XYZ file of C-alpha atoms in Angstrom:
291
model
C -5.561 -112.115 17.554
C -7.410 -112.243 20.648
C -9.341 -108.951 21.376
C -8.816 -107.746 25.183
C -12.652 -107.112 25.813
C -13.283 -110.387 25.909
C -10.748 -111.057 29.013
C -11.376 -107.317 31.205
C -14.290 -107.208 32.401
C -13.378 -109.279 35.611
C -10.260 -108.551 37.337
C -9.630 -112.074 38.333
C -9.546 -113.108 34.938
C -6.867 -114.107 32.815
C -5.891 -113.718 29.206
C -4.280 -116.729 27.591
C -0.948 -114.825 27.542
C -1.030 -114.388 31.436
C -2.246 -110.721 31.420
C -4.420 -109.110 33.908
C -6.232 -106.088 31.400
C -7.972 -103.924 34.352
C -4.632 -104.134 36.778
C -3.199 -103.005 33.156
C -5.498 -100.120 33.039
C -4.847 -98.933 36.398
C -1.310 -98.608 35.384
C -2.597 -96.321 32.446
C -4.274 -94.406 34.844
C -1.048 -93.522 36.067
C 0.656 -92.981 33.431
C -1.815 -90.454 32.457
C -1.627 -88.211 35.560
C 0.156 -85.490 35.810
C 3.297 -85.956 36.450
C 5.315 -86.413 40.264
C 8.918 -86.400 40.567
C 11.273 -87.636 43.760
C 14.741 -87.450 44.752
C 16.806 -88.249 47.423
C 20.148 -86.609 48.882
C 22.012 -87.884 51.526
C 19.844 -85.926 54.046
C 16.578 -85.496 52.359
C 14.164 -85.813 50.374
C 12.668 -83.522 47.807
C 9.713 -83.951 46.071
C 7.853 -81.840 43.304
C 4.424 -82.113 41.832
C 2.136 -80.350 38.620
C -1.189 -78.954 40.139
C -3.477 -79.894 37.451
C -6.751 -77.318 36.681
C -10.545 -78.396 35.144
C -10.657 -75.569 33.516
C -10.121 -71.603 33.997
C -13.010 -71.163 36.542
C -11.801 -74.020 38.955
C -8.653 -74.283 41.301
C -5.709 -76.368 41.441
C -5.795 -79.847 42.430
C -3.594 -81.371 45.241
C -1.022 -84.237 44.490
C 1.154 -84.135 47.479
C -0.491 -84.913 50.927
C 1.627 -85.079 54.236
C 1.437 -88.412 55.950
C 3.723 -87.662 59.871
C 5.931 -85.420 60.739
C 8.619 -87.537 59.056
C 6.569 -88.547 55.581
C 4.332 -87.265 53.009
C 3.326 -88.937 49.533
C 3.105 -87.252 46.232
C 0.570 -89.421 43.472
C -0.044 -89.855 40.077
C -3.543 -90.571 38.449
C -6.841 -90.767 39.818
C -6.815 -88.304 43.060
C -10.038 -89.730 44.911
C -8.051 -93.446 45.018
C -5.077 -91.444 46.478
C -6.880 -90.170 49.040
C -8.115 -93.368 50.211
C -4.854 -94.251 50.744
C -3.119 -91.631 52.736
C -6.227 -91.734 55.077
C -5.110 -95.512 55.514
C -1.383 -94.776 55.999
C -2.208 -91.685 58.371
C -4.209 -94.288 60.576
C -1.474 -97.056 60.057
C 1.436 -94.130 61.544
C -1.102 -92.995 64.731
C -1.534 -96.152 65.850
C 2.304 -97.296 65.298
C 3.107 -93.987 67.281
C 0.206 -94.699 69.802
C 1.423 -98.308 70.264
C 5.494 -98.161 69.902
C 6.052 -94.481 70.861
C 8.187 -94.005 67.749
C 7.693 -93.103 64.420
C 6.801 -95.759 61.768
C 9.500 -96.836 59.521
C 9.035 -95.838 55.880
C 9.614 -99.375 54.449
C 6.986 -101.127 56.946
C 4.288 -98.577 55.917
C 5.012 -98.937 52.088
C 5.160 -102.892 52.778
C 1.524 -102.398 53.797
C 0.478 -100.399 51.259
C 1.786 -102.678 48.346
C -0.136 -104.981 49.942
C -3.297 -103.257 49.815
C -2.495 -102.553 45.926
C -2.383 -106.236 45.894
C -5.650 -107.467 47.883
C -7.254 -105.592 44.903
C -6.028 -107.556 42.267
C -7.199 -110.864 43.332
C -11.060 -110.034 44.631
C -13.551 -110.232 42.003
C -15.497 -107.437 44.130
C -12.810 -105.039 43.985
C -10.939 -102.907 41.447
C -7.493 -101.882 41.451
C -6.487 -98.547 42.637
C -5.782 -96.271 39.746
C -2.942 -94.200 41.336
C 0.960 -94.458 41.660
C 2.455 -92.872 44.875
C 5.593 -91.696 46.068
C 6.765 -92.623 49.059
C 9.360 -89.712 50.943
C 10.292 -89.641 54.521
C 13.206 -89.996 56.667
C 13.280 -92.883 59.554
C 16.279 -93.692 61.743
C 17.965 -95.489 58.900
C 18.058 -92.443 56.987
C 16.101 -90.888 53.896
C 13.871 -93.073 51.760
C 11.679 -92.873 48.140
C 9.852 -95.352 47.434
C 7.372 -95.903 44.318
C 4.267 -98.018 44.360
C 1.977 -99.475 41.729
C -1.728 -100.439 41.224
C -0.489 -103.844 40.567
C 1.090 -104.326 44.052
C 5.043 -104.231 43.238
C 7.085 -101.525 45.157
C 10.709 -100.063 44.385
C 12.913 -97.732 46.876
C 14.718 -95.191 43.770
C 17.557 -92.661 44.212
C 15.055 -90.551 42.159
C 12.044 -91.375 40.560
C 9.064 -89.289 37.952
C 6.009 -90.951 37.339
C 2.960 -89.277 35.299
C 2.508 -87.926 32.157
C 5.700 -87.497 29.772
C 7.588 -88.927 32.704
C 10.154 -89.967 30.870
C 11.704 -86.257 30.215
C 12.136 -86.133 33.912
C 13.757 -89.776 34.022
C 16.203 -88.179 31.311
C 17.114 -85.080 33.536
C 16.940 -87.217 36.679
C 19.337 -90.234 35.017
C 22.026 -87.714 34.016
C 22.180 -85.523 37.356
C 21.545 -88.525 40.041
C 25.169 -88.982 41.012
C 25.415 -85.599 42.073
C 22.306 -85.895 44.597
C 24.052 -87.554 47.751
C 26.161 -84.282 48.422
C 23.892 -81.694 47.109
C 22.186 -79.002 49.614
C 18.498 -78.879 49.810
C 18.102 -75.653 47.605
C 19.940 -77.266 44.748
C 17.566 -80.276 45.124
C 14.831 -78.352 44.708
C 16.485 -77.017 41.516
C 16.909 -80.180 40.223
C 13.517 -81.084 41.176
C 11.692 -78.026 39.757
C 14.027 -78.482 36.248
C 13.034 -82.076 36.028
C 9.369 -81.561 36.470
C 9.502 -78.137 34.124
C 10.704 -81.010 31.193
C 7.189 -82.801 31.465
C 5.613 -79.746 30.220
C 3.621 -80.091 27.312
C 3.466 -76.142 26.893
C 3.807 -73.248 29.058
C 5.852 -73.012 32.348
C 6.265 -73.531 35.766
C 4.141 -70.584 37.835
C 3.437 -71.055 41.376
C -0.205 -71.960 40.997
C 0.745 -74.938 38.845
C 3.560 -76.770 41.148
C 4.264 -78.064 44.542
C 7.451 -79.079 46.247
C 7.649 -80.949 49.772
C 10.838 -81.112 51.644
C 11.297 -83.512 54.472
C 14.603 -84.923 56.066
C 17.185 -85.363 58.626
C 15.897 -82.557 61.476
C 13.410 -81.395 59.532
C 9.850 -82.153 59.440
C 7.574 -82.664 56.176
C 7.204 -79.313 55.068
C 4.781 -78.646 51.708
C 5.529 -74.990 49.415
C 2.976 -73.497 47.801
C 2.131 -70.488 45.548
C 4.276 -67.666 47.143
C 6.783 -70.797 49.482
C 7.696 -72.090 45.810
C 8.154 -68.076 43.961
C 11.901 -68.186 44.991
C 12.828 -71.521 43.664
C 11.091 -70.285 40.261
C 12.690 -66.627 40.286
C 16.335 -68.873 40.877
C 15.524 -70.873 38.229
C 14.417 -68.958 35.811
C 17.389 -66.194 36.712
C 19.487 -69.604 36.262
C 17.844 -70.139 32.784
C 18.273 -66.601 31.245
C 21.706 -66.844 32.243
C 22.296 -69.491 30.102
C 20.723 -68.328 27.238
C 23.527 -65.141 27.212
C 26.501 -67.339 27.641
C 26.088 -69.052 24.287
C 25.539 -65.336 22.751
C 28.762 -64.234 24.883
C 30.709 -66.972 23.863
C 29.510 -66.194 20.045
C 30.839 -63.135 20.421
C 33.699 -63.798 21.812
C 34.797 -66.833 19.098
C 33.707 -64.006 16.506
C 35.934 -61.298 17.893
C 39.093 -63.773 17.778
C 38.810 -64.805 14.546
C 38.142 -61.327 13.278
C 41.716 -60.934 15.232
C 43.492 -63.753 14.183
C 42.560 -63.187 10.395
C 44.065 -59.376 11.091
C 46.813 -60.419 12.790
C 47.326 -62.511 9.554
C 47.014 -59.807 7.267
C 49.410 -57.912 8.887
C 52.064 -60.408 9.109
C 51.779 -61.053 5.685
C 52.099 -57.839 4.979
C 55.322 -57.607 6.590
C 56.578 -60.007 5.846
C 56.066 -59.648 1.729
C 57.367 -55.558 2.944
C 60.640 -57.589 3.981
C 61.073 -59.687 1.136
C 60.888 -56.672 -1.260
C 63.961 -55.042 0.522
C 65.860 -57.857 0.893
C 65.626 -58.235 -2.830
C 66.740 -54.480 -3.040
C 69.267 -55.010 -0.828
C 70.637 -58.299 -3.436
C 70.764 -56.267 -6.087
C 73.572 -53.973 -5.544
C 75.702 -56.391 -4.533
C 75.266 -58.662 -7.789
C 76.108 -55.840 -9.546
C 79.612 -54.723 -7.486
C 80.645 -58.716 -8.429
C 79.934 -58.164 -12.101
């Protein structure tokens, strides 16, 4: 067996089974932030971020930046990489607007940030960039996600978690995707705030630990914070409590009709054992008039 060391300290390098360790390690890097979550109705686009702290003392971190009027990204892993790059797609959208008087398209932008992922692969000088982004925005072909990777391959998703314990929010996101398309932007926030809340290792979901952006047809990027994001929490968690009676109800309810159906037994059998008796009363006589 082959140890990896001896093949990552150069990202040009190769292992003998065609593996590149550092772009590998980037991808770890994502993997191990916290976690991001997109999703895509037929309008807009919805996406939802954990705030990660240091420690008690220190504040929140950001994970969702706005890019134009019409885009914003939300990343995964190391922060300082992901602000390198919406400084370069900021830049890349003012001079599209400066030179084109239009908006850039979503897919052109991403195009050029993939590529960017990929320049750092192949220069010795370089590293790769340790973060995962998603991609939202609407253009005049209609809403878009898209999901890049330190390794330089980009994916446009219906809905899409990357992060930490991502994979809880895949699960939620997997089952409820085919209900996106028609859904209303408040229930995609829902669905967004209920698939990040299942990444959570312990506690839940306040409004200093998440952030949702909201961008689509007629309306520009817009990012909730701390008291924007308390009514989506309050609805959820009303939503949640709710749910935990109706299993108690319906308990109740299943205990109450067999409670009924076992006295409604009784008392049939009672009568009907009460009606045997006199029709064997009722026999008797006439037996005996015969005789």
């Amino acid at each position: 067996m082959l140890v990896p060391a001896q093949y990552d300290t150069d990202v040009t390098t190769w292992s003998p089974q065609g593996r590149l360790f550092q772009v590998e390690y980037a991808m770890e890097a994502v993997k191990q932030g916290s976690c991001a979550v997109g999703l895509v109705s037929s309008t807009h686009v919805v996406l939802a971020t954990l705030k990660r702290a240091q420690n008690d003392l220190s504040s929140y971190q950001r994970k969702m930046f706005k890019i134009d009027d019409h885009m914003g990204i939300a990343i995964a892993g190391l922060t300082a990489d992901g602000r390198v790059l919406c400084k370069y797609m900021r830049n890349e959208c003012i001079n599209h607007r400066f030179v084109y008087e239009a908006p850039m398209p979503i897919g052109r932008l991403v195009r050029q940030v993939a590529d960017k992922h990929q320049v750092c692969t192949q220069r010795s000088w370089k590293r790769p960039f340790g973060v995962g982004l998603l991609v939202g925005g609407y253009d005049r072909t209609g809403p878009h996600l898209y999901n890049t990777c330190p390794s330089g391959n980009y994916y446009e998703y219906k809905a899409m978690a990357i992060g930490a314990r991502s994979q809880a929010a895949k699960t939620y996101l997997e089952k409820h995707y085919e209900t996106f398309p028609g859904a209303a932007v408040d229930d995609m926030v829902q669905h967004g705030l209920r698939a990040l809340a299942a990444t959570l290792s312990e506690g839940e979901l306040t409004k200093a630990n998440c952030s949702v952006a909201i961008v689509g047809k007629n309306a520009p990027y817009v990012v909730l914070d701390d008291d924007d994001v308390e009514p989506y929490l309050q609805m959820l968690k009303a939503e949640e409590d709710a749910g935990g009676e109706a299993p108690m109800a319906a308990d109740d309810a299943a205990a109450g009709g067999e409670a009924a159906a076992a006295a409604g037994g009784a008392a049939g059998g009672g009568d009907a054992a009460a009606g045997g008796d006199a029709a064997g009363e009722a026999a008797a006589p006439m037996e005996t008039s015969e005789s």
